[in-house]
Amino acid sequence: MKKFKIIVGDPTGFCFGVKRALSKTDKILKETIAYSYGELIHNTDEINRLESIGLKKFDTNTPVKSKVILRSHGTIKSENENLSLRYEVEDMVCPFVKKIHKIVNSETKRDIIIIGDKNHPEVKSIISYCNKKPYVLSNLDELKDKIEKFDKKNEFLVVFQTTYNAYLADNMIQYLRDNKINIIVHNTICNATNERQAEARRIAALSDAVVVLGDKLSSNSNKLYNIAKEYCENVYFINRIKMLDISQFYHYNIIGIIAGASTPDWIIKEAIEEMENYNNNEMMEAIESSFTKIRRGDIVKGKVIYVNENDVSVNINYRADGIITRDEITDDENVKTTDLFKPGDIIDVYVMKMDDGDGNVVLSYKRVQALKEWDELEEKFNNEETVTAHITEVVKGGLKCKVGKINAFMPASHVSVQFKKDLSGYPGKDLDVKIIDIDKYKKRLVVSAKLIEEKELEKFKEEFYSSINDGDIVEGIVRRITNFGAFVDIGGIDGLVHITEIAWNRVNKVSDVLSPNDKISVKVLKVDPENDRISLSLKQTMKEPWVDFIENYEVGDILTGKVINLLSFGAFVRLDCGVDGLLHVSQIANEHVEKPSDVLEIGEEVMIKIIGINRDKRKISLSIKELLPKKKEQPKKSKPKAEPRKKKVQPKEPEYVQENFSPSIGEILKNSDLASDEAKELVKDNETEDSNLETAKEAESELTEEKLEDNNAAAETCEVEEEAETCEAEEAKDTEIDEDSDSIEAKEETSEEA
């Protein structure tokens, strides 16, 4: 079995500045305890070693006059000065960094450009030594964004972070010059950095795999890793060799080792020894143990060996290679296999069969992709993330759709917040959905667009309710008519205009006033976000008719109106100004009217006169009779008193008053001896009739007064429901009086004949 070859970069390990800092620190720690102001270098393993022999971290509890070591990357100028006043400072700042401090600190006229990482301790220390605020640029993109702010009349001084990538630095300098920026460049990139970066390119180009030894906090180690990745596909970035499984190197021929400027020699030596001691026996054991134990249904990683139009060969780290046929690569016939893979690609494959008859393991690529999609969807379901569903077909109970390449189902009840009876318009659309049920083993995926709409609607309602207040006048569109009112859309939210708030007059049917899609202005009466209700009013956006009536009309005014209702006791008439008044049956005509419907019709326009206004009760009494010519009054015949039907009046015995009373013919005849029996009987009848006549006149007078009072009361009544029974009773009473009057007239005629 062959053994891999190891090549090590030169130079590698500590640069001059780091070696100097560590060497001086080791000497100090042999004599006393010291405190490091920040990390001395960016290497965790080396810092741990120094702490084990007495190096401590500086903090506010550090005793005064203690030895304080300044880190090699430099410190803020003001911090350095303050430390010198209280502690015994040991300056371990790299000489190349100090040189940059002097350059920028001596510059007082030119603007300064610092090219480097603005968050790195070294760059922060450089900034503190500048006499005015410098431009700090991390890369070429930042330079392109800020170059417009540069005044081309000025001259600029350019310095670099000591560990900056030399290749990128050259590009930025060239860009400045191409844009006519007047610059003076100080190449402050450390020579050790340039050398290590150049060596990293060389080693990576020669190796099958590269091991970069360094701390991930180290700027120069990170740059070496990025450079190696440009020239080699297999790069491992580790602190120490024990973090790496060397057995995976069995199929490499050349292994390159490079190390950052802050990586100690002992870590590099440790790595080389571990890899060189990996002899052939150990390698063979590693190879044998490294073979993957696979079985049908497993998902394993493999490296593409070759690709053709019909199949792909894959090394799956097994005794035999795997093969993927065209059918198990993709279902898309337009996709070429060579477009999907190339030799060296690392892919996941599904083990379908351990032997195809030729010694190859049968693999599938598309099944892995489907399983990955299920895993991704399951993760999105757990995280309540939104996915996109493409609607493909309308089926019984909902919609078929695809989420990626996975078939899914959307129930009809989850298509929208509003129930959609017709789903024929959805196929071909893409909808944002939430996953509501997933079972990757049963291949079941159920989604909902309704949940997305509900969340958006909830957010919309929150914003809407915060922007609307009681009393606002808003525009709306009538969406739905019901028996009790109308629902009006006032900007995405429906509010209710109750039937009592549609008009100032009584509304029997909402559809008599409003229709769907009518555009109206409404007043917000009450906003109730908790119950998601908004009460609206249409009538309160208009002037109240009663107010208009009071301002413009008074008793005695004559105007037109339309009959809107007929009852037994009268008619309700709507005036031109919109208010309703009562036309009592007694005020319809000069002659007696049995029923208003005998004279009037609903919808008929009539001329009427206002005969009464009750401001407190908001009632209006009307009359047609007042506008008619009055008949000439005929002398009324004396009518005897009619007995009320319900209450009998006991006849009073006649009282005779003697004084100042002239004897009547009857008394003369009564007292006359010459009177005949027949004459006496006639006198007796006349006395009775005279008494009845007088009583009838009194009753007629009383009834007439009661009738007038009742008519006035009825004229002031506009509430049909409250007074209908009373009015009907009065109408019956009027009929009774008329009948009694007819009886009295008959008796009066009899009396006159007598």
mmCIF file with all atom_site columns, C-alpha atoms in Angstrom, residues 331-397:
data_model
loop_
_atom_site.group_PDB
_atom_site.id
_atom_site.type_symbol
_atom_site.label_atom_id
_atom_site.label_alt_id
_atom_site.label_comp_id
_atom_site.label_asym_id
_atom_site.label_entity_id
_atom_site.label_seq_id
_atom_site.pdbx_PDB_ins_code
_atom_site.Cartn_x
_atom_site.Cartn_y
_atom_site.Cartn_z
_atom_site.occupancy
_atom_site.B_iso_or_equiv
_atom_site.pdbx_formal_charge
_atom_site.auth_seq_id
_atom_site.auth_comp_id
_atom_site.auth_asym_id
_atom_site.auth_atom_id
_atom_site.pdbx_PDB_model_num
ATOM 1  C CA . ASP A 1 331 ? -37.044 12.729 -14.317 1.00 0.00 ? 331 ASP A CA 1
ATOM 2  C CA . ASP A 1 332 ? -36.382 15.696 -16.579 1.00 0.00 ? 332 ASP A CA 1
ATOM 3  C CA . GLU A 1 333 ? -35.544 14.350 -20.032 1.00 0.00 ? 333 GLU A CA 1
ATOM 4  C CA . ASN A 1 334 ? -34.153 17.709 -21.152 1.00 0.00 ? 334 ASN A CA 1
ATOM 5  C CA . VAL A 1 335 ? -31.414 17.729 -18.524 1.00 0.00 ? 335 VAL A CA 1
ATOM 6  C CA . LYS A 1 336 ? -28.055 16.293 -19.520 1.00 0.00 ? 336 LYS A CA 1
ATOM 7  C CA . THR A 1 337 ? -26.163 14.132 -17.052 1.00 0.00 ? 337 THR A CA 1
ATOM 8  C CA . THR A 1 338 ? -22.936 15.941 -17.883 1.00 0.00 ? 338 THR A CA 1
ATOM 9  C CA . ASP A 1 339 ? -24.562 19.229 -16.884 1.00 0.00 ? 339 ASP A CA 1
ATOM 10 C CA . LEU A 1 340 ? -25.365 17.900 -13.420 1.00 0.00 ? 340 LEU A CA 1
ATOM 11 C CA . PHE A 1 341 ? -22.088 16.222 -12.462 1.00 0.00 ? 341 PHE A CA 1
ATOM 12 C CA . LYS A 1 342 ? -18.383 16.361 -13.119 1.00 0.00 ? 342 LYS A CA 1
ATOM 13 C CA . PRO A 1 343 ? -15.556 14.127 -11.823 1.00 0.00 ? 343 PRO A CA 1
ATOM 14 C CA . GLY A 1 344 ? -14.583 14.981 -8.259  1.00 0.00 ? 344 GLY A CA 1
ATOM 15 C CA . ASP A 1 345 ? -18.078 16.122 -7.150  1.00 0.00 ? 345 ASP A CA 1
ATOM 16 C CA . ILE A 1 346 ? -19.098 14.902 -3.699  1.00 0.00 ? 346 ILE A CA 1
ATOM 17 C CA . ILE A 1 347 ? -22.749 13.821 -3.755  1.00 0.00 ? 347 ILE A CA 1
ATOM 18 C CA . ASP A 1 348 ? -25.255 11.991 -1.547  1.00 0.00 ? 348 ASP A CA 1
ATOM 19 C CA . VAL A 1 349 ? -26.684 8.771  -2.985  1.00 0.00 ? 349 VAL A CA 1
ATOM 20 C CA . TYR A 1 350 ? -29.329 6.243  -1.981  1.00 0.00 ? 350 TYR A CA 1
ATOM 21 C CA . VAL A 1 351 ? -28.330 2.544  -1.913  1.00 0.00 ? 351 VAL A CA 1
ATOM 22 C CA . MET A 1 352 ? -30.892 0.597  -3.948  1.00 0.00 ? 352 MET A CA 1
ATOM 23 C CA . LYS A 1 353 ? -29.113 -2.722 -4.495  1.00 0.00 ? 353 LYS A CA 1
ATOM 24 C CA . MET A 1 354 ? -25.818 -4.165 -3.245  1.00 0.00 ? 354 MET A CA 1
ATOM 25 C CA . ASP A 1 355 ? -24.848 -5.817 -6.563  1.00 0.00 ? 355 ASP A CA 1
ATOM 26 C CA . ASP A 1 356 ? -26.041 -5.202 -10.115 1.00 0.00 ? 356 ASP A CA 1
ATOM 27 C CA . GLY A 1 357 ? -24.503 -8.451 -11.394 1.00 0.00 ? 357 GLY A CA 1
ATOM 28 C CA . ASP A 1 358 ? -21.289 -6.775 -12.502 1.00 0.00 ? 358 ASP A CA 1
ATOM 29 C CA . GLY A 1 359 ? -20.053 -6.136 -8.964  1.00 0.00 ? 359 GLY A CA 1
ATOM 30 C CA . ASN A 1 360 ? -21.344 -2.521 -8.732  1.00 0.00 ? 360 ASN A CA 1
ATOM 31 C CA . VAL A 1 361 ? -23.616 -1.088 -6.074  1.00 0.00 ? 361 VAL A CA 1
ATOM 32 C CA . VAL A 1 362 ? -26.836 0.274  -7.605  1.00 0.00 ? 362 VAL A CA 1
ATOM 33 C CA . LEU A 1 363 ? -27.421 3.860  -6.431  1.00 0.00 ? 363 LEU A CA 1
ATOM 34 C CA . SER A 1 364 ? -30.055 6.583  -6.852  1.00 0.00 ? 364 SER A CA 1
ATOM 35 C CA . TYR A 1 365 ? -29.505 10.324 -6.850  1.00 0.00 ? 365 TYR A CA 1
ATOM 36 C CA . LYS A 1 366 ? -33.056 11.592 -7.356  1.00 0.00 ? 366 LYS A CA 1
ATOM 37 C CA . ARG A 1 367 ? -34.403 9.663  -4.358  1.00 0.00 ? 367 ARG A CA 1
ATOM 38 C CA . VAL A 1 368 ? -31.923 11.379 -2.092  1.00 0.00 ? 368 VAL A CA 1
ATOM 39 C CA . GLN A 1 369 ? -32.985 14.741 -3.436  1.00 0.00 ? 369 GLN A CA 1
ATOM 40 C CA . ALA A 1 370 ? -36.620 13.891 -2.739  1.00 0.00 ? 370 ALA A CA 1
ATOM 41 C CA . LEU A 1 371 ? -35.783 12.774 0.797   1.00 0.00 ? 371 LEU A CA 1
ATOM 42 C CA . LYS A 1 372 ? -33.799 15.944 1.336   1.00 0.00 ? 372 LYS A CA 1
ATOM 43 C CA . GLU A 1 373 ? -36.785 17.957 0.210   1.00 0.00 ? 373 GLU A CA 1
ATOM 44 C CA . TRP A 1 374 ? -38.963 16.090 2.710   1.00 0.00 ? 374 TRP A CA 1
ATOM 45 C CA . ASP A 1 375 ? -36.427 16.840 5.447   1.00 0.00 ? 375 ASP A CA 1
ATOM 46 C CA . GLU A 1 376 ? -36.333 20.493 4.458   1.00 0.00 ? 376 GLU A CA 1
ATOM 47 C CA . LEU A 1 377 ? -40.131 20.684 4.414   1.00 0.00 ? 377 LEU A CA 1
ATOM 48 C CA . GLU A 1 378 ? -40.312 18.985 7.796   1.00 0.00 ? 378 GLU A CA 1
ATOM 49 C CA . GLU A 1 379 ? -37.879 21.548 9.186   1.00 0.00 ? 379 GLU A CA 1
ATOM 50 C CA . LYS A 1 380 ? -39.930 24.383 7.694   1.00 0.00 ? 380 LYS A CA 1
ATOM 51 C CA . PHE A 1 381 ? -43.067 22.862 9.186   1.00 0.00 ? 381 PHE A CA 1
ATOM 52 C CA . ASN A 1 382 ? -41.442 22.781 12.635  1.00 0.00 ? 382 ASN A CA 1
ATOM 53 C CA . ASN A 1 383 ? -40.254 26.372 12.218  1.00 0.00 ? 383 ASN A CA 1
ATOM 54 C CA . GLU A 1 384 ? -43.663 27.483 10.882  1.00 0.00 ? 384 GLU A CA 1
ATOM 55 C CA . GLU A 1 385 ? -42.043 28.834 7.725   1.00 0.00 ? 385 GLU A CA 1
ATOM 56 C CA . THR A 1 386 ? -43.868 29.797 4.535   1.00 0.00 ? 386 THR A CA 1
ATOM 57 C CA . VAL A 1 387 ? -43.418 27.760 1.334   1.00 0.00 ? 387 VAL A CA 1
ATOM 58 C CA . THR A 1 388 ? -44.651 28.213 -2.252  1.00 0.00 ? 388 THR A CA 1
ATOM 59 C CA . ALA A 1 389 ? -47.199 25.816 -3.741  1.00 0.00 ? 389 ALA A CA 1
ATOM 60 C CA . HIS A 1 390 ? -47.834 25.538 -7.495  1.00 0.00 ? 390 HIS A CA 1
ATOM 61 C CA . ILE A 1 391 ? -51.489 24.582 -8.129  1.00 0.00 ? 391 ILE A CA 1
ATOM 62 C CA . THR A 1 392 ? -51.774 21.791 -10.710 1.00 0.00 ? 392 THR A CA 1
ATOM 63 C CA . GLU A 1 393 ? -55.326 20.454 -10.611 1.00 0.00 ? 393 GLU A CA 1
ATOM 64 C CA . VAL A 1 394 ? -58.797 20.798 -9.064  1.00 0.00 ? 394 VAL A CA 1
ATOM 65 C CA . VAL A 1 395 ? -59.916 17.561 -7.385  1.00 0.00 ? 395 VAL A CA 1
ATOM 66 C CA . LYS A 1 396 ? -62.763 16.524 -5.149  1.00 0.00 ? 396 LYS A CA 1
ATOM 67 C CA . GLY A 1 397 ? -62.445 18.367 -1.868  1.00 0.00 ? 397 GLY A CA 1
#
